[in-house]
Tab-separated table of C-alpha atoms (C1' of nucleotides) in Angstrom:
chain	number	residue	atom	x	y	z
A	1	UNK	CA	-30.115	19.800	35.223
A	2	UNK	CA	-33.245	21.977	34.907
A	3	UNK	CA	-36.633	20.574	35.707
A	4	UNK	CA	-37.977	22.050	32.481
A	5	UNK	CA	-36.027	19.477	30.531
A	6	UNK	CA	-38.127	16.797	32.070
A	7	UNK	CA	-41.485	18.523	32.205
A	8	UNK	CA	-41.308	20.176	28.763
A	9	UNK	CA	-39.277	18.056	26.407
A	10	UNK	CA	-38.044	19.989	23.344
A	11	UNK	CA	-40.321	19.784	20.272
A	12	UNK	CA	-38.089	17.548	18.188
A	13	UNK	CA	-38.249	14.791	20.797
A	14	UNK	CA	-41.994	14.528	20.229
A	15	UNK	CA	-41.439	13.377	16.675
A	16	UNK	CA	-38.810	10.819	17.595
A	17	UNK	CA	-40.162	7.290	17.615
A	18	UNK	CA	-40.526	6.147	21.212
A	19	UNK	CA	-37.628	3.921	22.215
A	20	UNK	CA	-38.559	0.293	22.495
A	21	UNK	CA	-38.381	-1.167	25.967
A	22	UNK	CA	-35.030	-2.920	26.303
A	23	UNK	CA	-35.030	-6.674	26.806
A	24	UNK	CA	-35.425	-7.753	30.404
A	25	UNK	CA	-33.245	-10.411	32.018
A	26	UNK	CA	-35.695	-13.227	31.352
A	27	UNK	CA	-36.138	-12.295	27.720
A	28	UNK	CA	-32.381	-12.252	27.283
A	29	UNK	CA	-32.117	-15.706	28.844
A	30	UNK	CA	-34.833	-17.201	26.682
A	31	UNK	CA	-33.547	-15.653	23.480
A	32	UNK	CA	-30.054	-16.811	24.292
A	33	UNK	CA	-31.266	-20.379	24.764
A	34	UNK	CA	-32.899	-20.395	21.354
A	35	UNK	CA	-29.794	-18.898	19.810
A	36	UNK	CA	-27.863	-21.815	21.267
A	37	UNK	CA	-30.352	-24.196	19.641
A	38	UNK	CA	-30.033	-22.380	16.347
A	39	UNK	CA	-26.358	-23.239	16.195
A	40	UNK	CA	-27.090	-26.919	16.687
A	41	UNK	CA	-29.819	-26.832	14.067
A	42	UNK	CA	-27.777	-24.787	11.622
A	43	UNK	CA	-30.172	-21.861	11.446
A	44	UNK	CA	-29.351	-18.145	11.441
A	45	UNK	CA	-29.147	-16.372	14.749
A	46	UNK	CA	-31.717	-13.801	13.683
A	47	UNK	CA	-34.394	-16.473	13.327
A	48	UNK	CA	-33.703	-17.716	16.830
A	49	UNK	CA	-33.818	-14.198	18.221
A	50	UNK	CA	-37.224	-13.550	16.716
A	51	UNK	CA	-38.666	-16.833	17.897
A	52	UNK	CA	-37.170	-16.380	21.357
A	53	UNK	CA	-38.613	-12.901	21.691
A	54	UNK	CA	-42.076	-14.092	20.699
A	55	UNK	CA	-41.777	-17.135	22.929
A	56	UNK	CA	-41.013	-14.890	25.894
A	57	UNK	CA	-43.736	-12.395	25.057
A	58	UNK	CA	-47.037	-12.275	26.904
A	59	UNK	CA	-48.684	-10.563	23.906
A	60	UNK	CA	-48.371	-10.681	20.125
A	61	UNK	CA	-45.775	-8.331	18.647
A	62	UNK	CA	-45.577	-6.418	15.394
A	63	UNK	CA	-42.616	-6.613	13.075
A	64	UNK	CA	-41.622	-3.114	14.025
A	65	UNK	CA	-41.591	-3.916	17.721
A	66	UNK	CA	-39.346	-6.898	17.026
A	67	UNK	CA	-36.968	-4.777	14.960
A	68	UNK	CA	-36.649	-2.227	17.704
A	69	UNK	CA	-36.391	-4.521	20.674
A	70	UNK	CA	-33.913	-6.830	18.972
A	71	UNK	CA	-32.117	-4.003	17.234
A	72	UNK	CA	-32.421	-5.933	13.990
A	73	UNK	CA	-32.735	-4.712	10.420
A	74	UNK	CA	-35.994	-4.699	8.524
A	75	UNK	CA	-34.665	-7.200	6.005
A	76	UNK	CA	-33.603	-9.788	8.549
A	77	UNK	CA	-36.789	-9.413	10.510
A	78	UNK	CA	-38.958	-9.829	7.442
A	79	UNK	CA	-37.056	-12.850	6.198
A	80	UNK	CA	-36.828	-14.425	9.597
A	81	UNK	CA	-40.570	-14.068	10.068
A	82	UNK	CA	-41.227	-15.644	6.705
A	83	UNK	CA	-39.096	-18.637	7.595
A	84	UNK	CA	-40.837	-19.046	10.929
A	85	UNK	CA	-44.257	-18.668	9.352
A	86	UNK	CA	-43.493	-21.303	6.737
A	87	UNK	CA	-42.288	-23.578	9.485
A	88	UNK	CA	-45.444	-22.972	11.476
A	89	UNK	CA	-43.409	-21.747	14.419
A	90	UNK	CA	-45.145	-18.415	14.415
A	91	UNK	CA	-48.641	-17.350	13.493
A	92	UNK	CA	-50.186	-13.996	12.547
A	93	UNK	CA	-52.732	-12.614	14.959
A	94	UNK	CA	-55.166	-9.792	14.381
A	95	UNK	CA	-54.959	-7.125	17.045
A	96	UNK	CA	-57.953	-4.755	17.054
A	97	UNK	CA	-57.091	-1.162	16.321
A	98	UNK	CA	-53.600	-2.012	15.097
A	99	UNK	CA	-52.878	-1.856	11.415
A	100	UNK	CA	-49.711	-3.924	11.381
A	101	UNK	CA	-49.940	-7.705	11.566
A	102	UNK	CA	-48.892	-9.053	14.922
A	103	UNK	CA	-47.334	-12.441	15.591
A	104	UNK	CA	-47.227	-14.948	18.380
A	105	UNK	CA	-45.109	-18.048	18.899
A	106	UNK	CA	-46.619	-21.464	18.257
A	107	UNK	CA	-45.143	-23.597	21.009
A	108	UNK	CA	-45.831	-27.177	19.923
A	109	UNK	CA	-42.710	-29.273	19.966
A	110	UNK	CA	-44.117	-32.152	17.982
A	111	UNK	CA	-45.340	-30.021	15.110
A	112	UNK	CA	-42.213	-27.930	14.976
A	113	UNK	CA	-39.929	-30.939	14.968
A	114	UNK	CA	-42.023	-32.619	12.303
A	115	UNK	CA	-41.979	-29.707	9.923
A	116	UNK	CA	-38.360	-28.917	10.549
A	117	UNK	CA	-37.330	-32.467	9.758
A	118	UNK	CA	-39.524	-32.510	6.694
A	119	UNK	CA	-38.300	-29.180	5.314
A	120	UNK	CA	-34.646	-29.250	6.282
A	121	UNK	CA	-33.807	-32.944	6.227
A	122	UNK	CA	-36.200	-35.077	4.217
A	123	UNK	CA	-36.349	-32.802	1.198
A	124	UNK	CA	-32.588	-33.073	0.846
A	125	UNK	CA	-32.732	-36.828	1.139
A	126	UNK	CA	-35.518	-37.614	-1.263
A	127	UNK	CA	-33.378	-38.694	-4.195
A	128	UNK	CA	-31.003	-40.812	-2.181
A	129	UNK	CA	-32.881	-44.037	-2.794
A	130	UNK	CA	-32.481	-43.697	-6.547
A	131	UNK	CA	-28.879	-42.754	-6.152
A	132	UNK	CA	-28.106	-45.835	-4.121
A	133	UNK	CA	-29.825	-48.028	-6.690
A	134	UNK	CA	-27.662	-46.428	-9.321
A	135	UNK	CA	-24.601	-47.261	-7.258
A	136	UNK	CA	-25.638	-50.882	-7.036
A	137	UNK	CA	-25.618	-50.981	-10.826
A	138	UNK	CA	-22.209	-49.332	-11.078
A	139	UNK	CA	-20.708	-51.914	-8.745
A	140	UNK	CA	-20.928	-54.498	-11.522
A	141	UNK	CA	-18.385	-52.585	-13.601
A	142	UNK	CA	-15.703	-52.892	-10.958
A	143	UNK	CA	-12.713	-55.203	-11.345
A	144	UNK	CA	-13.502	-58.511	-9.702
A	145	UNK	CA	-11.016	-58.125	-6.840
A	146	UNK	CA	-12.871	-55.044	-5.577
A	147	UNK	CA	-16.406	-55.951	-6.486
A	148	UNK	CA	-17.467	-57.934	-3.442
A	149	UNK	CA	-16.020	-55.503	-0.950
A	150	UNK	CA	-17.711	-52.508	-2.485
A	151	UNK	CA	-20.948	-54.342	-3.090
A	152	UNK	CA	-21.113	-54.930	0.648
A	153	UNK	CA	-20.633	-51.255	1.301
A	154	UNK	CA	-23.408	-50.243	-1.048
A	155	UNK	CA	-25.553	-52.810	0.698
A	156	UNK	CA	-24.850	-51.014	3.944
A	157	UNK	CA	-26.037	-47.764	2.452
A	158	UNK	CA	-29.295	-49.484	1.563
A	159	UNK	CA	-29.646	-50.778	5.092
A	160	UNK	CA	-28.855	-47.350	6.548
A	161	UNK	CA	-31.531	-45.867	4.365
A	162	UNK	CA	-34.117	-48.312	5.690
A	163	UNK	CA	-33.207	-47.764	9.308
A	164	UNK	CA	-33.210	-44.030	8.947
A	165	UNK	CA	-36.698	-44.120	7.515
A	166	UNK	CA	-37.888	-45.894	10.630
A	167	UNK	CA	-36.466	-43.224	12.912
A	168	UNK	CA	-38.765	-40.368	12.028
A	169	UNK	CA	-42.046	-41.959	13.125
A	170	UNK	CA	-40.485	-43.166	16.341
A	171	UNK	CA	-39.176	-39.702	17.143
A	172	UNK	CA	-42.564	-38.196	16.466
A	173	UNK	CA	-44.247	-40.689	18.740
A	174	UNK	CA	-41.825	-39.907	21.519
A	175	UNK	CA	-42.191	-36.155	21.207
A	176	UNK	CA	-45.909	-36.238	20.788
A	177	UNK	CA	-46.756	-38.035	24.000
B	1	UNK	CA	5.866	-35.527	-32.230
B	2	UNK	CA	8.960	-37.719	-31.977
B	3	UNK	CA	8.727	-41.280	-30.750
B	4	UNK	CA	11.704	-40.716	-28.446
B	5	UNK	CA	9.517	-38.561	-26.253
B	6	UNK	CA	7.371	-41.551	-25.521
B	7	UNK	CA	9.987	-44.282	-25.367
B	8	UNK	CA	12.576	-42.273	-23.407
B	9	UNK	CA	10.843	-39.786	-21.187
B	10	UNK	CA	13.069	-36.890	-20.090
B	11	UNK	CA	14.823	-37.387	-16.734
B	12	UNK	CA	12.711	-34.974	-14.767
B	13	UNK	CA	9.541	-36.940	-15.473
B	14	UNK	CA	10.977	-39.916	-13.618
B	15	UNK	CA	11.061	-37.926	-10.403
B	16	UNK	CA	7.482	-36.718	-10.703
B	17	UNK	CA	5.165	-38.448	-8.267
B	18	UNK	CA	2.971	-40.927	-10.103
B	19	UNK	CA	-0.445	-39.433	-10.742
B	20	UNK	CA	-3.135	-40.867	-8.510
B	21	UNK	CA	-5.832	-42.811	-10.253
B	22	UNK	CA	-8.749	-40.459	-10.859
B	23	UNK	CA	-12.019	-41.211	-9.086
B	24	UNK	CA	-14.245	-43.664	-10.929
B	25	UNK	CA	-17.951	-43.110	-11.452
B	26	UNK	CA	-18.992	-45.102	-8.415
B	27	UNK	CA	-16.559	-43.326	-6.135
B	28	UNK	CA	-17.848	-39.997	-7.341
B	29	UNK	CA	-21.416	-41.070	-6.621
B	30	UNK	CA	-20.644	-42.302	-3.135
B	31	UNK	CA	-18.577	-39.266	-2.211
B	32	UNK	CA	-21.272	-37.003	-3.551
B	33	UNK	CA	-23.882	-38.698	-1.389
B	34	UNK	CA	-21.823	-38.150	1.733
B	35	UNK	CA	-21.215	-34.541	0.772
B	36	UNK	CA	-24.979	-34.133	0.589
B	37	UNK	CA	-25.243	-35.594	4.093
B	38	UNK	CA	-22.539	-33.257	5.320
B	39	UNK	CA	-24.668	-30.273	4.430
B	40	UNK	CA	-27.573	-31.602	6.460
B	41	UNK	CA	-25.301	-32.375	9.390
B	42	UNK	CA	-23.444	-29.078	9.161
B	43	UNK	CA	-20.016	-30.585	8.616
B	44	UNK	CA	-17.312	-29.444	6.205
B	45	UNK	CA	-17.306	-30.900	2.739
B	46	UNK	CA	-13.732	-32.099	3.099
B	47	UNK	CA	-14.696	-34.424	5.933
B	48	UNK	CA	-17.431	-35.971	3.829
B	49	UNK	CA	-15.094	-36.393	0.886
B	50	UNK	CA	-12.576	-38.275	2.963
B	51	UNK	CA	-15.163	-40.525	4.545
B	52	UNK	CA	-16.824	-41.153	1.196
B	53	UNK	CA	-13.551	-42.101	-0.433
B	54	UNK	CA	-12.720	-44.547	2.339
B	55	UNK	CA	-16.254	-45.915	2.321
B	56	UNK	CA	-15.960	-46.654	-1.379
B	57	UNK	CA	-12.480	-48.121	-1.111
B	58	UNK	CA	-11.823	-51.847	-1.182
B	59	UNK	CA	-8.537	-51.338	0.672
B	60	UNK	CA	-7.193	-48.988	3.346
B	61	UNK	CA	-5.683	-45.760	2.042
B	62	UNK	CA	-2.837	-43.569	3.239
B	63	UNK	CA	-3.235	-39.864	3.829
B	64	UNK	CA	-1.170	-39.134	0.765
B	65	UNK	CA	-3.381	-41.263	-1.460
B	66	UNK	CA	-6.421	-39.395	-0.187
B	67	UNK	CA	-4.793	-36.015	-0.845
B	68	UNK	CA	-3.961	-36.975	-4.381
B	69	UNK	CA	-7.183	-38.684	-5.322
B	70	UNK	CA	-9.378	-35.973	-3.777
B	71	UNK	CA	-7.054	-33.189	-4.841
B	72	UNK	CA	-7.162	-31.881	-1.291
B	73	UNK	CA	-4.564	-29.991	0.720
B	74	UNK	CA	-2.440	-31.642	3.367
B	75	UNK	CA	-3.952	-29.484	6.104
B	76	UNK	CA	-7.551	-30.322	5.290
B	77	UNK	CA	-6.777	-33.989	4.939
B	78	UNK	CA	-4.966	-34.123	8.258
B	79	UNK	CA	-7.669	-32.229	10.117
B	80	UNK	CA	-10.484	-34.119	8.452
B	81	UNK	CA	-8.890	-37.416	9.410
B	82	UNK	CA	-8.501	-36.299	12.986
B	83	UNK	CA	-12.177	-35.384	13.183
B	84	UNK	CA	-13.201	-38.727	11.702
B	85	UNK	CA	-10.853	-40.624	13.988
B	86	UNK	CA	-12.235	-38.864	17.058
B	87	UNK	CA	-15.726	-39.676	15.882
B	88	UNK	CA	-14.783	-43.303	15.368
B	89	UNK	CA	-15.830	-43.108	11.728
B	90	UNK	CA	-12.402	-44.134	10.531
B	91	UNK	CA	-9.752	-46.360	12.014
B	92	UNK	CA	-6.022	-46.688	11.406
B	93	UNK	CA	-4.900	-49.968	9.915
B	94	UNK	CA	-1.380	-51.343	9.699
B	95	UNK	CA	-0.408	-52.327	6.208
B	96	UNK	CA	2.723	-54.521	6.031
B	97	UNK	CA	5.615	-52.986	4.172
B	98	UNK	CA	4.039	-49.533	4.131
B	99	UNK	CA	5.434	-46.873	6.381
B	100	UNK	CA	2.507	-44.476	6.362
B	101	UNK	CA	-0.548	-45.215	8.474
B	102	UNK	CA	-3.484	-46.352	6.395
B	103	UNK	CA	-7.138	-45.844	7.203
B	104	UNK	CA	-10.408	-47.618	6.560
B	105	UNK	CA	-13.997	-46.534	7.091
B	106	UNK	CA	-15.910	-47.850	10.082
B	107	UNK	CA	-19.378	-48.434	8.710
B	108	UNK	CA	-21.561	-48.822	11.791
B	109	UNK	CA	-24.552	-46.534	11.686
B	110	UNK	CA	-25.517	-46.946	15.310
B	111	UNK	CA	-22.092	-46.105	16.664
B	112	UNK	CA	-21.603	-43.190	14.336
B	113	UNK	CA	-24.970	-41.671	15.112
B	114	UNK	CA	-24.421	-42.135	18.832
B	115	UNK	CA	-21.067	-40.426	18.888
B	116	UNK	CA	-22.133	-37.688	16.550
B	117	UNK	CA	-25.126	-36.836	18.690
B	118	UNK	CA	-23.015	-36.940	21.812
B	119	UNK	CA	-20.217	-34.745	20.433
B	120	UNK	CA	-22.170	-32.302	18.317
B	121	UNK	CA	-25.516	-32.046	20.073
B	122	UNK	CA	-25.499	-33.158	23.686
B	123	UNK	CA	-22.331	-31.302	24.654
B	124	UNK	CA	-23.954	-28.054	23.556
B	125	UNK	CA	-27.110	-28.803	25.503
B	126	UNK	CA	-25.668	-29.823	28.824
B	127	UNK	CA	-26.283	-26.558	30.667
B	128	UNK	CA	-29.798	-26.016	29.389
B	129	UNK	CA	-31.457	-27.621	32.417
B	130	UNK	CA	-29.830	-25.125	34.770
B	131	UNK	CA	-30.668	-22.291	32.472
B	132	UNK	CA	-34.333	-23.193	32.408
B	133	UNK	CA	-34.404	-23.423	36.193
B	134	UNK	CA	-32.904	-19.972	36.309
B	135	UNK	CA	-35.661	-18.737	34.023
B	136	UNK	CA	-38.302	-20.174	36.306
B	137	UNK	CA	-36.861	-18.024	39.082
B	138	UNK	CA	-36.801	-14.896	36.938
B	139	UNK	CA	-40.460	-15.306	36.074
B	140	UNK	CA	-41.387	-14.249	39.609
B	141	UNK	CA	-40.001	-10.762	39.010
B	142	UNK	CA	-42.399	-10.103	36.143
B	143	UNK	CA	-45.356	-7.744	36.493
B	144	UNK	CA	-48.425	-9.708	37.446
B	145	UNK	CA	-50.253	-9.251	34.154
B	146	UNK	CA	-47.476	-11.087	32.297
B	147	UNK	CA	-46.414	-13.569	34.909
B	148	UNK	CA	-48.840	-16.403	34.257
B	149	UNK	CA	-48.437	-16.322	30.496
B	150	UNK	CA	-44.689	-16.451	30.655
B	151	UNK	CA	-44.620	-18.994	33.439
B	152	UNK	CA	-46.552	-21.305	31.174
B	153	UNK	CA	-43.971	-20.821	28.434
B	154	UNK	CA	-41.096	-21.624	30.732
B	155	UNK	CA	-43.027	-24.695	31.781
B	156	UNK	CA	-43.137	-25.728	28.152
B	157	UNK	CA	-39.399	-25.454	27.900
B	158	UNK	CA	-39.120	-27.832	30.833
B	159	UNK	CA	-41.460	-30.258	29.153
B	160	UNK	CA	-39.549	-30.000	25.874
B	161	UNK	CA	-36.384	-30.757	27.726
B	162	UNK	CA	-37.858	-33.931	29.190
B	163	UNK	CA	-39.251	-35.155	25.904
B	164	UNK	CA	-36.038	-34.485	24.075
B	165	UNK	CA	-34.115	-36.546	26.597
B	166	UNK	CA	-36.324	-39.504	25.806
B	167	UNK	CA	-35.643	-39.266	22.100
B	168	UNK	CA	-32.001	-40.286	22.056
B	169	UNK	CA	-32.414	-43.801	23.496
B	170	UNK	CA	-35.345	-44.469	21.199
B	171	UNK	CA	-33.374	-43.404	18.159
B	172	UNK	CA	-30.495	-45.604	19.172
B	173	UNK	CA	-32.757	-48.586	19.617
B	174	UNK	CA	-34.251	-48.045	16.177
B	175	UNK	CA	-30.908	-47.670	14.457
B	176	UNK	CA	-29.288	-50.520	16.301
B	177	UNK	CA	-31.723	-53.228	15.310
C	1	DA	C1'	24.452	-37.959	10.285
C	2	DA	C1'	21.994	-36.812	6.181
C	3	DA	C1'	18.347	-37.325	3.353
C	4	DT	C1'	13.658	-38.721	2.960
C	5	DA	C1'	9.078	-39.574	4.381
C	6	DT	C1'	5.129	-38.732	7.354
C	7	DG	C1'	2.164	-35.905	9.804
C	8	DT	C1'	0.561	-31.567	12.612
C	9	DT	C1'	-0.218	-26.771	13.290
C	10	DC	C1'	-1.640	-22.353	12.283
C	11	DA	C1'	-1.594	-17.741	9.818
C	12	DT	C1'	-3.631	-16.374	5.781
C	13	DA	C1'	-6.647	-16.889	1.662
C	14	DA	C1'	-10.874	-18.335	-0.249
C	15	DT	C1'	-15.583	-19.300	0.259
C	16	DA	C1'	-20.071	-19.474	2.178
C	17	DA	C1'	-23.607	-17.616	5.102
C	18	DC	C1'	-25.853	-13.865	7.226
C	19	DT	C1'	-27.244	-9.068	7.790
C	20	DT	C1'	-28.072	-4.597	6.313
C	21	DG	C1'	-30.384	-0.793	4.153
C	22	DA	C1'	-32.293	1.311	0.270
C	23	DA	C1'	-35.508	0.794	-3.449
C	24	DC	C1'	-39.787	-0.684	-4.396
C	25	DA	C1'	-44.839	-2.397	-3.800
C	26	DA	C1'	-48.964	-2.498	-1.625
C	27	DT	C1'	-52.231	-0.903	1.604
C	28	DC	C1'	-54.585	2.297	4.423
C	29	DA	C1'	-55.957	7.014	6.189
C	30	DA	C1'	-56.921	11.689	5.709
D	1	DT	C1'	-55.078	11.933	-4.492
D	2	DT	C1'	-51.704	12.511	-1.323
D	3	DG	C1'	-49.066	11.152	2.407
D	4	DA	C1'	-47.967	7.812	5.807
D	5	DT	C1'	-47.528	3.016	7.148
D	6	DT	C1'	-46.438	-1.713	6.427
D	7	DG	C1'	-43.973	-5.091	4.274
D	8	DT	C1'	-40.822	-7.485	0.555
D	9	DT	C1'	-36.761	-7.995	-2.183
D	10	DC	C1'	-32.134	-8.059	-3.293
D	11	DA	C1'	-27.343	-6.054	-4.141
D	12	DA	C1'	-23.687	-5.036	-1.370
D	13	DG	C1'	-21.280	-5.238	3.082
D	14	DT	C1'	-20.096	-7.955	7.083
D	15	DT	C1'	-19.086	-11.964	9.600
D	16	DA	C1'	-18.130	-16.751	10.196
D	17	DT	C1'	-16.472	-20.944	8.372
D	18	DT	C1'	-13.390	-23.808	5.607
D	19	DA	C1'	-9.310	-24.695	2.842
D	20	DT	C1'	-4.630	-23.948	1.768
D	21	DG	C1'	0.280	-24.290	2.087
D	22	DA	C1'	4.470	-23.318	4.364
D	23	DA	C1'	6.921	-24.020	8.594
D	24	DC	C1'	7.787	-27.167	11.853
D	25	DA	C1'	8.324	-31.623	14.460
D	26	DT	C1'	9.050	-36.483	14.387
D	27	DA	C1'	10.251	-40.767	12.734
D	28	DT	C1'	12.573	-43.830	9.270
D	29	DT	C1'	15.908	-45.280	6.018
D	30	DT	C1'	20.454	-45.187	3.864
DNA sequence: AAATATGTTCATAATAACTTGAACAATCAA
DNA sequence: TTGATTGTTCAAGTTATTATGAACATATTT
């Protein structure tokens, strides 16, 4: 190998975008942990990768840096960032002299849990009270030999609904301490 | 149309399995509610359909009845029942004079939530403590200008871990009342 | 034993979810 | 204004998950 190759790189290499620093061992660990969480929470891996990278970062990152370091497409990165921004898990930060918006992780468990539950759980549950009331009405049409049994079951749904409503505040209190 | 067709059905129709009673309006409502839950919990629709049908039923049902009434394949029904049995959401019931095992829903919110969290959440989280400890060690290898920032983040993960551990008992207490 | 009924397993098919990349805006710099 | 940069959207491709049905095993009845 000639020294010139190192001291005078060929012209075309000057135009090539500088390679992003590969992930270090700690970044890999942290990202991997969030990816594990993402499975439990039913979220796409790409979202977890972005959040993990920002969580492990000492400085805000631009979308392009994330794309390169995670080896992720523009589309996924953009959509993942939107999701995280809407959730409040990530916030835009102005970095002087840099045109692109940079982002940093918002690491507040209580807030994240709250918004996640609201967006992903409660919104899909909001009509269930009406639905259960409707069921209670339908029970009356049943043949008499089934009616009592099923009425009891619908009653359980109502009780489940009440108990579940009590859970959220308690969880928030526990996480917020 | 000749009356004979009605009064004397052709021989082959005698061997056809009697059509299962179609789902009534209330059953459809209840099943649909559980299917909605299944999305939130990340479980297959077939599992929710089976549980919903049993929840709405005044009597235990055999696997074959479920297949017919839900119009579901044998494989899905068998696997869905196994999942529900392992979860404790369904229990086998002996019905005199009937060869096939029948099942009924176990409608205890506290128990169901407990086992679901244990099987689907806690088992996937059990190594996270060790992983975070490992991260704390890796932090020391970082360049000094990043070290403090990232150390703080790893510290947050440890704190999240502790808070999350406190949540489960509190949830159980709230649901069990 | 033979025929029937019950239930499990698993390769394949069908479906749903995620990711990609190219086309398109919008913004900024020269 | 032109060219470069930044960012969004969405159709199409890829991957992961679920459902199906046939083959098999086991138990029950005749």
